[in-house]
Short mmCIF file of C-alpha atoms and ligand atoms in Angstrom, two decimals:
data_model
loop_
_atom_site.label_atom_id
_atom_site.label_comp_id
_atom_site.label_asym_id
_atom_site.label_seq_id
_atom_site.Cartn_x
_atom_site.Cartn_y
_atom_site.Cartn_z
CA MET A 265 -31.81 -15.37 -14.37
CA SER A 266 -29.44 -16.05 -11.47
CA THR A 267 -30.17 -14.60 -8.04
CA PHE A 268 -27.70 -12.47 -6.18
CA ASP A 269 -26.54 -14.12 -2.97
CA PRO A 270 -25.25 -11.43 -0.58
CA ASP A 271 -23.78 -14.06 1.73
CA PRO A 272 -22.27 -16.86 -0.34
CA PRO A 273 -20.28 -19.66 1.32
CA ALA A 274 -16.60 -18.89 1.90
CA PRO A 275 -14.66 -19.68 -1.28
CA ALA A 276 -11.91 -22.30 -1.21
CA VAL A 277 -8.28 -21.20 -0.96
CA GLY A 278 -5.91 -22.65 -3.57
CA GLY A 279 -2.93 -23.67 -1.45
CA SER A 280 -1.75 -26.12 1.18
CA PRO A 281 -2.62 -25.11 4.74
CA ALA A 282 0.27 -25.56 7.15
CA ALA A 283 0.06 -28.94 8.85
CA GLN A 284 2.54 -28.10 11.59
CA LEU A 285 4.21 -25.12 13.23
CA VAL A 286 6.93 -23.83 10.90
CA THR A 287 8.64 -20.50 11.50
CA ILE A 288 9.67 -18.39 8.53
CA LYS A 289 13.30 -18.86 9.48
CA ARG A 290 12.95 -22.64 9.31
CA PHE A 291 10.94 -22.48 6.07
CA LEU A 292 13.46 -20.19 4.37
CA ALA A 293 16.33 -22.43 5.46
CA ASP A 294 14.55 -25.61 4.32
CA ARG A 295 13.63 -24.16 0.91
CA GLN A 296 17.03 -22.64 0.22
CA PRO A 297 18.81 -24.53 -2.58
CA GLU A 298 22.00 -26.27 -1.46
CA SER A 299 24.04 -24.14 -3.84
CA ALA A 300 22.71 -20.89 -2.35
CA THR A 301 24.96 -18.67 -0.26
CA GLY A 302 22.18 -17.72 2.15
CA ASP A 303 22.30 -14.03 1.18
CA LEU A 304 18.76 -13.98 -0.22
CA THR A 305 17.43 -15.92 2.76
CA SER A 306 19.08 -13.50 5.19
CA MET A 307 17.79 -10.49 3.29
CA LEU A 308 14.21 -11.84 3.31
CA TYR A 309 14.54 -12.41 7.01
CA ASP A 310 15.64 -8.77 7.44
CA LEU A 311 12.46 -7.73 5.62
CA ALA A 312 10.43 -9.96 7.95
CA VAL A 313 11.99 -8.17 10.91
CA ALA A 314 11.16 -4.81 9.30
CA GLY A 315 7.59 -6.07 8.96
CA LYS A 316 7.38 -6.84 12.68
CA LEU A 317 8.56 -3.35 13.59
CA ILE A 318 6.23 -1.62 11.12
CA SER A 319 3.34 -3.80 12.25
CA ASN A 320 3.99 -2.87 15.85
CA LYS A 321 4.06 0.84 15.04
CA THR A 322 0.97 0.52 12.85
CA ARG A 323 -1.03 -1.08 15.64
CA ARG A 324 -0.04 1.73 17.99
CA ALA A 325 -0.58 4.45 15.42
CA GLY A 326 -3.77 5.81 16.92
CA LEU A 327 -2.27 5.77 20.42
CA THR A 328 0.98 7.47 19.60
CA ASP A 329 -0.47 9.95 17.14
CA MET A 330 1.46 8.62 14.15
CA LEU A 331 -1.42 9.21 11.83
CA GLY A 332 -0.55 12.69 10.71
CA ARG A 333 1.91 13.85 8.15
CA SER A 334 5.61 14.13 8.89
CA GLY A 335 6.90 17.51 9.94
CA VAL A 336 4.50 17.80 12.90
CA THR A 337 6.11 18.39 16.30
CA ASN A 338 4.91 16.21 19.19
CA VAL A 339 4.52 17.17 22.85
CA GLN A 340 8.13 16.29 23.62
CA GLY A 341 9.20 18.77 20.97
CA GLU A 342 10.40 15.95 18.65
CA GLU A 343 9.45 16.00 15.04
CA GLN A 344 6.75 13.41 14.38
CA LYS A 345 7.29 10.94 11.61
CA SER A 346 4.41 9.66 9.57
CA LEU A 347 4.17 5.90 9.27
CA ASP A 348 5.38 6.07 5.65
CA VAL A 349 8.60 7.76 6.73
CA TYR A 350 9.03 5.38 9.66
CA ALA A 351 8.53 2.33 7.41
CA ASP A 352 11.02 3.68 4.88
CA GLU A 353 13.65 4.28 7.55
CA VAL A 354 13.20 0.86 9.15
CA ILE A 355 13.51 -0.98 5.85
CA ALA A 356 16.51 1.06 4.68
CA GLY A 357 18.19 0.71 8.08
CA LEU A 358 17.79 -3.06 8.31
CA LEU A 359 18.83 -3.67 4.71
CA ALA A 360 21.86 -1.40 5.10
CA GLN A 361 22.99 -3.21 8.25
CA GLY A 362 22.27 -6.65 6.79
CA GLY A 363 24.99 -6.23 4.16
CA ARG A 364 23.16 -8.20 1.45
CA VAL A 365 21.78 -5.25 -0.48
CA SER A 366 23.74 -2.72 -2.51
CA ALA A 367 20.89 -0.43 -3.64
CA LEU A 368 17.34 0.40 -2.58
CA VAL A 369 14.63 1.95 -4.75
CA SER A 370 11.90 3.30 -2.48
CA GLU A 371 8.67 5.12 -3.22
CA GLU A 372 9.63 7.47 -0.40
CA GLN A 373 12.97 8.50 -1.92
CA PRO A 374 13.37 10.53 -5.10
CA GLU A 375 16.71 8.85 -5.89
CA VAL A 376 18.17 5.37 -5.45
CA THR A 377 19.94 4.80 -2.11
CA ILE A 378 23.31 3.10 -2.48
CA PHE A 379 24.59 1.10 0.52
CA GLU A 380 28.16 0.46 1.50
CA GLY A 381 29.28 -3.15 1.44
CA ASN A 382 28.24 -4.13 -2.09
CA GLY A 383 25.77 -6.87 -1.17
CA PRO A 384 24.61 -8.77 -4.26
CA TYR A 385 20.92 -7.69 -4.25
CA VAL A 386 18.95 -4.62 -5.26
CA VAL A 387 15.58 -4.10 -3.55
CA THR A 388 12.64 -2.06 -4.81
CA CYS A 389 9.94 -1.22 -2.32
CA ASP A 390 6.84 0.72 -1.46
CA PRO A 391 7.38 0.92 2.32
CA LEU A 392 3.74 1.65 3.15
CA ASP A 393 1.25 1.21 0.36
CA GLY A 394 -2.29 2.47 0.78
CA SER A 395 -1.16 4.95 3.43
CA SER A 396 -3.93 7.40 2.58
CA ASN A 397 -6.19 4.84 4.29
CA ILE A 398 -4.38 4.92 7.64
CA ASP A 399 -6.53 7.54 9.33
CA ALA A 400 -9.62 5.39 8.67
CA ASN A 401 -7.94 2.32 10.20
CA VAL A 402 -7.98 0.44 6.90
CA SER A 403 -5.38 -2.25 6.20
CA ILE A 404 -2.12 -1.24 4.50
CA GLY A 405 0.97 -3.04 3.28
CA THR A 406 4.63 -3.07 2.24
CA ILE A 407 5.52 -4.32 -1.25
CA PHE A 408 9.01 -5.42 -2.31
CA GLY A 409 10.86 -6.80 -5.31
CA VAL A 410 14.41 -8.18 -5.40
CA PHE A 411 16.88 -8.16 -8.30
CA LYS A 412 20.31 -9.73 -8.28
CA GLN A 413 23.07 -7.39 -9.38
CA ARG A 414 24.37 -8.05 -12.86
CA GLU A 415 27.88 -8.16 -11.45
CA PRO A 416 27.57 -9.02 -7.76
CA GLY A 417 30.23 -7.40 -5.63
CA SER A 418 30.70 -4.38 -7.89
CA ARG A 419 29.24 -0.92 -7.32
CA PRO A 420 25.60 -1.08 -8.51
CA THR A 421 24.66 0.84 -11.64
CA VAL A 422 21.43 1.98 -13.24
CA ASP A 423 21.21 -1.32 -15.17
CA ASP A 424 20.84 -3.12 -11.85
CA TRP A 425 17.50 -1.46 -11.08
CA LEU A 426 16.06 -0.16 -14.37
CA ARG A 427 15.19 -3.61 -15.63
CA PRO A 428 12.06 -5.64 -16.42
CA GLY A 429 10.27 -7.56 -13.69
CA ARG A 430 11.20 -10.76 -15.53
CA ASP A 431 14.63 -10.32 -13.86
CA LEU A 432 13.19 -10.40 -10.33
CA VAL A 433 14.56 -13.21 -8.17
CA ALA A 434 12.04 -12.64 -5.37
CA ALA A 435 9.04 -10.49 -4.49
CA GLY A 436 6.53 -10.24 -1.71
CA TYR A 437 4.46 -8.10 0.56
CA LEU A 438 3.62 -7.54 4.18
CA LEU A 439 -0.03 -6.95 5.00
CA TYR A 440 -0.89 -5.05 8.18
CA SER A 441 -4.49 -5.96 8.94
CA THR A 442 -6.41 -7.91 11.59
CA SER A 443 -3.23 -9.93 11.58
CA THR A 444 0.11 -9.22 9.95
CA MET A 445 1.07 -11.48 7.09
CA LEU A 446 4.19 -11.93 5.01
CA VAL A 447 3.65 -13.40 1.55
CA TYR A 448 6.65 -14.00 -0.70
CA SER A 449 8.05 -15.99 -3.57
CA THR A 450 11.60 -16.74 -4.62
CA GLY A 451 10.43 -18.46 -7.79
CA ASP A 452 9.26 -21.72 -6.24
CA GLY A 453 5.65 -20.87 -5.45
CA VAL A 454 3.98 -18.34 -3.18
CA HIS A 455 4.06 -18.86 0.57
CA ALA A 456 2.17 -17.01 3.28
CA PHE A 457 3.05 -16.52 6.96
CA THR A 458 1.09 -14.97 9.80
CA LEU A 459 2.78 -13.07 12.61
CA ASP A 460 2.09 -14.51 16.04
CA PRO A 461 2.40 -11.30 18.06
CA GLU A 462 2.94 -13.16 21.35
CA ALA A 463 5.78 -15.29 20.02
CA GLY A 464 7.06 -12.57 17.68
CA GLU A 465 7.39 -15.16 14.91
CA PHE A 466 5.97 -15.42 11.41
CA LEU A 467 4.38 -18.88 11.20
CA LEU A 468 3.61 -20.71 7.97
CA THR A 469 -0.07 -20.43 7.05
CA TRP A 470 -0.22 -21.48 3.38
CA SER A 471 2.45 -22.88 1.11
CA ASP A 472 2.25 -22.99 -2.70
CA LEU A 473 -0.71 -20.63 -2.98
CA GLU A 474 -2.51 -20.63 -6.34
CA PHE A 475 -5.46 -18.59 -7.52
CA PRO A 476 -8.48 -20.88 -7.04
CA ALA A 477 -10.37 -22.00 -10.15
CA ASP A 478 -13.59 -20.05 -9.56
CA PRO A 479 -12.86 -16.35 -9.12
CA SER A 480 -14.89 -14.48 -6.54
CA TYR A 481 -13.97 -10.80 -6.91
CA TYR A 482 -13.11 -8.01 -9.28
CA SER A 483 -11.52 -4.99 -7.66
CA PHE A 484 -11.77 -1.80 -9.72
CA ASN A 485 -12.51 1.73 -8.50
CA LEU A 486 -15.73 2.05 -10.49
CA ALA A 487 -15.99 5.77 -9.72
CA ALA A 488 -13.29 6.30 -12.36
CA SER A 489 -14.95 4.12 -15.02
CA ARG A 490 -15.98 7.00 -17.29
CA HIS A 491 -12.31 7.92 -17.62
CA TRP A 492 -11.08 4.42 -18.61
CA GLU A 493 -10.45 3.17 -22.10
CA GLN A 494 -13.43 1.35 -23.59
CA GLY A 495 -12.05 -2.17 -23.30
CA VAL A 496 -11.69 -1.88 -19.51
CA GLU A 497 -15.29 -0.70 -19.16
CA ARG A 498 -16.45 -3.56 -21.38
CA PHE A 499 -14.61 -6.05 -19.15
CA VAL A 500 -16.48 -4.76 -16.10
CA HIS A 501 -19.81 -5.07 -17.95
CA TRP A 502 -18.86 -8.65 -18.83
CA ALA A 503 -17.90 -9.38 -15.20
CA ASN A 504 -21.39 -8.20 -14.17
CA ARG A 505 -23.32 -10.37 -16.59
CA ASP A 506 -25.49 -13.22 -15.38
CA ASP A 507 -23.82 -15.83 -17.56
CA THR A 508 -20.30 -15.13 -16.33
CA PRO A 509 -18.94 -16.62 -13.12
CA THR A 510 -20.65 -14.93 -10.19
CA MET A 511 -18.21 -12.36 -8.91
CA SER A 512 -18.65 -9.60 -6.39
CA GLN A 513 -17.07 -6.19 -6.74
CA ARG A 514 -14.76 -5.40 -3.80
CA TYR A 515 -12.31 -2.53 -3.71
CA ILE A 516 -10.45 -1.59 -0.55
CA GLY A 517 -8.22 1.04 -2.15
CA SER A 518 -5.18 -0.61 -0.62
CA ALA A 519 -3.46 -2.62 -3.35
CA VAL A 520 -1.86 -5.20 -1.05
CA SER A 521 -5.17 -5.97 0.64
CA ASP A 522 -7.09 -6.15 -2.64
CA PHE A 523 -4.42 -8.38 -4.22
CA HIS A 524 -4.20 -10.63 -1.15
CA ARG A 525 -7.95 -11.22 -0.91
CA ASN A 526 -8.07 -12.04 -4.61
CA LEU A 527 -5.08 -14.37 -4.34
CA LEU A 528 -6.86 -16.34 -1.64
CA HIS A 529 -10.37 -16.29 -3.14
CA GLY A 530 -9.76 -15.72 -6.83
CA GLY A 531 -10.17 -12.47 -8.72
CA ILE A 532 -8.56 -9.51 -10.42
CA PHE A 533 -7.31 -6.22 -9.00
CA ALA A 534 -6.96 -3.23 -11.31
CA TYR A 535 -5.73 0.31 -11.38
CA PRO A 536 -6.36 1.34 -15.01
CA GLY A 537 -5.08 4.41 -16.79
CA THR A 538 -7.48 7.31 -17.29
CA ASP A 539 -7.82 10.04 -19.94
CA ASP A 540 -5.92 12.38 -17.59
CA GLU A 541 -3.35 9.81 -16.44
CA PRO A 542 -2.96 7.16 -19.16
CA ALA A 543 -0.33 5.37 -17.04
CA GLY A 544 -2.58 5.29 -13.97
CA LYS A 545 -1.24 5.74 -10.47
CA LEU A 546 0.72 2.65 -9.50
CA ARG A 547 4.48 2.33 -10.02
CA LEU A 548 6.04 -0.38 -12.12
CA LEU A 549 9.21 -1.16 -10.16
CA TYR A 550 7.82 -1.50 -6.66
CA GLU A 551 4.08 -2.10 -7.11
CA GLY A 552 3.18 -3.51 -10.54
CA ALA A 553 6.15 -5.81 -11.20
CA PRO A 554 6.37 -7.44 -7.72
CA LEU A 555 2.60 -8.13 -7.69
CA ALA A 556 2.82 -9.52 -11.24
CA TYR A 557 5.71 -11.78 -10.18
CA LEU A 558 3.67 -13.14 -7.28
CA ALA A 559 0.62 -13.55 -9.53
CA GLU A 560 2.61 -15.59 -12.08
CA GLN A 561 4.04 -17.73 -9.31
CA ALA A 562 0.46 -18.41 -8.19
CA GLY A 563 -0.68 -19.35 -11.72
CA GLY A 564 -2.00 -15.87 -12.57
CA ARG A 565 -0.82 -12.86 -14.55
CA GLY A 566 -0.09 -9.15 -14.26
CA SER A 567 -0.58 -6.91 -17.28
CA ASP A 568 -0.78 -3.27 -18.31
CA GLY A 569 -3.78 -4.31 -20.43
CA ARG A 570 -1.66 -5.39 -23.40
CA THR A 571 1.70 -6.68 -22.20
CA SER A 572 2.84 -8.61 -19.16
CA LEU A 573 4.03 -6.22 -16.47
CA LEU A 574 7.10 -8.45 -16.20
CA GLU A 575 8.17 -7.58 -19.76
CA LEU A 576 8.05 -3.79 -19.40
CA GLN A 577 11.40 -2.00 -19.34
CA PRO A 578 11.24 0.95 -16.92
CA ALA A 579 12.83 4.21 -18.02
CA ASP A 580 12.54 5.81 -14.60
CA ILE A 581 12.51 4.40 -11.06
CA HIS A 582 9.11 5.95 -10.30
CA GLN A 583 7.52 5.11 -13.67
CA ARG A 584 3.77 4.50 -13.52
CA THR A 585 1.83 1.79 -15.27
CA PRO A 586 -1.77 0.63 -15.56
CA VAL A 587 -2.11 -2.55 -13.48
CA PHE A 588 -4.41 -5.56 -14.02
CA VAL A 589 -3.29 -8.44 -11.85
CA GLY A 590 -4.85 -11.65 -10.62
CA ALA A 591 -6.27 -14.93 -11.91
CA LEU A 592 -4.99 -15.85 -15.38
CA GLU A 593 -8.36 -16.23 -17.15
CA LEU A 594 -9.57 -12.85 -15.90
CA VAL A 595 -6.43 -10.92 -16.87
CA GLU A 596 -6.38 -12.61 -20.29
CA ARG A 597 -10.08 -11.82 -20.72
CA LEU A 598 -9.42 -8.19 -19.92
CA GLU A 599 -6.58 -8.09 -22.47
CA GLU A 600 -8.98 -9.49 -25.09
CA PHE A 601 -11.48 -6.70 -24.40
CA VAL A 602 -8.74 -4.07 -24.55
CA SER A 603 -7.44 -5.40 -27.88
CA GLU A 604 -10.91 -5.45 -29.53
CA PRO A 605 -11.73 -2.64 -31.97
CA LEU A 606 -13.47 0.39 -30.51
CA GLN A 607 -17.27 0.33 -30.54
CA ASP A 608 -19.42 3.34 -31.41
CA ALA A 609 -20.57 5.23 -28.33
P1 AHM B 657 0.09 4.97 -2.43
O1 AHM B 657 1.28 4.22 -2.93
O2 AHM B 657 0.30 6.46 -2.48
O3 AHM B 657 -0.39 4.48 -1.11
O4 AHM B 657 -1.09 4.75 -3.51
C1 AHM B 657 -1.38 3.46 -3.96
C2 AHM B 657 -2.75 3.05 -3.49
C3 AHM B 657 -3.02 1.59 -3.76
O5 AHM B 657 -2.78 0.83 -2.61
C4 AHM B 657 -4.48 1.57 -4.08
O6 AHM B 657 -4.80 0.51 -4.93
C5 AHM B 657 -4.69 2.89 -4.75
O7 AHM B 657 -3.71 3.76 -4.24
C6 AHM B 657 -6.04 3.46 -4.48
O8 AHM B 657 -6.19 4.66 -5.20
P2 AHM B 657 -7.65 5.30 -5.50
O9 AHM B 657 -8.12 5.86 -4.22
O10 AHM B 657 -7.38 6.33 -6.54
O11 AHM B 657 -8.55 4.19 -6.00
MG1 MG B 658 1.97 2.61 -3.20
#
């Protein structure tokens, strides 16, 4: 029988640590293919700027009373904005001004926002994911995915955003935690940057991140386990067994943070469907698909339990999906359990 070690050595990170100071601007410019117009690079830089502003507001949230819900009036008689609303406005404003984006799908908006200028990209985003954690000072994040318009330069149509994640040309997230990080991929690996708040620059921390070989964590909200389908429960039992790789259970309840930790240290993050909500809680276009894109770029996989999240065709911009995303062997193992015949209770 193996013994439980509550304080194991820090697991290895599967990526190349930065050997020198490289700003995100320099990195984006260096990695941009010669044939590229620079539109994608500029748009990613706009998102980095949005991340700086949101990070700044997040850090001051407790001081400026941004924690509450929107609609509250502050002492100056101005209507207070919650951080979710602020983040949504900052991202929409910067992308609109940047001129590279023609449409934005946001968790905060019931409909798609169309921008003037007909930039070639369509962005999907959850401006502030995990925001129910804000009042407890728990880390939160921004998730984004980027599609290229089918006919760049024309007015965007529904076919430009209701499309499978396989069509994404970039995805990433910002993580607002002890430090602020930007992690993104444009299809040539996953790269992570940390914001130096003094310099106001995102500096390269890891390039070409990959899930490490030995996974450390599984991240499921076990309180909901009695409502999952059997295969998901059986996976968790397997993950707990002595003869499987030793993994700890860690669940922050903030998808970006759970995904990020598992990307660095190996693992799987899940938000399964339940008997009440078979599609779960997370949204395909701006949560599931971008995280699955990053996972694939890091050698992993994102799945709804049966099919890659990147193959699913959304029928609605806010469509939900079960999400299992992380190291390849764990997601594939989960899919095996889900596909096995039901066992008697
Ligand atoms: P949100 O988009 O409304 O913030 O909800 C998504 C968040 C995820 O970050 C997190 O994984 C999940 O909700 C946690 O939900 P639960 O508390 O049901 O486990
Ligand atoms: Mg969310």
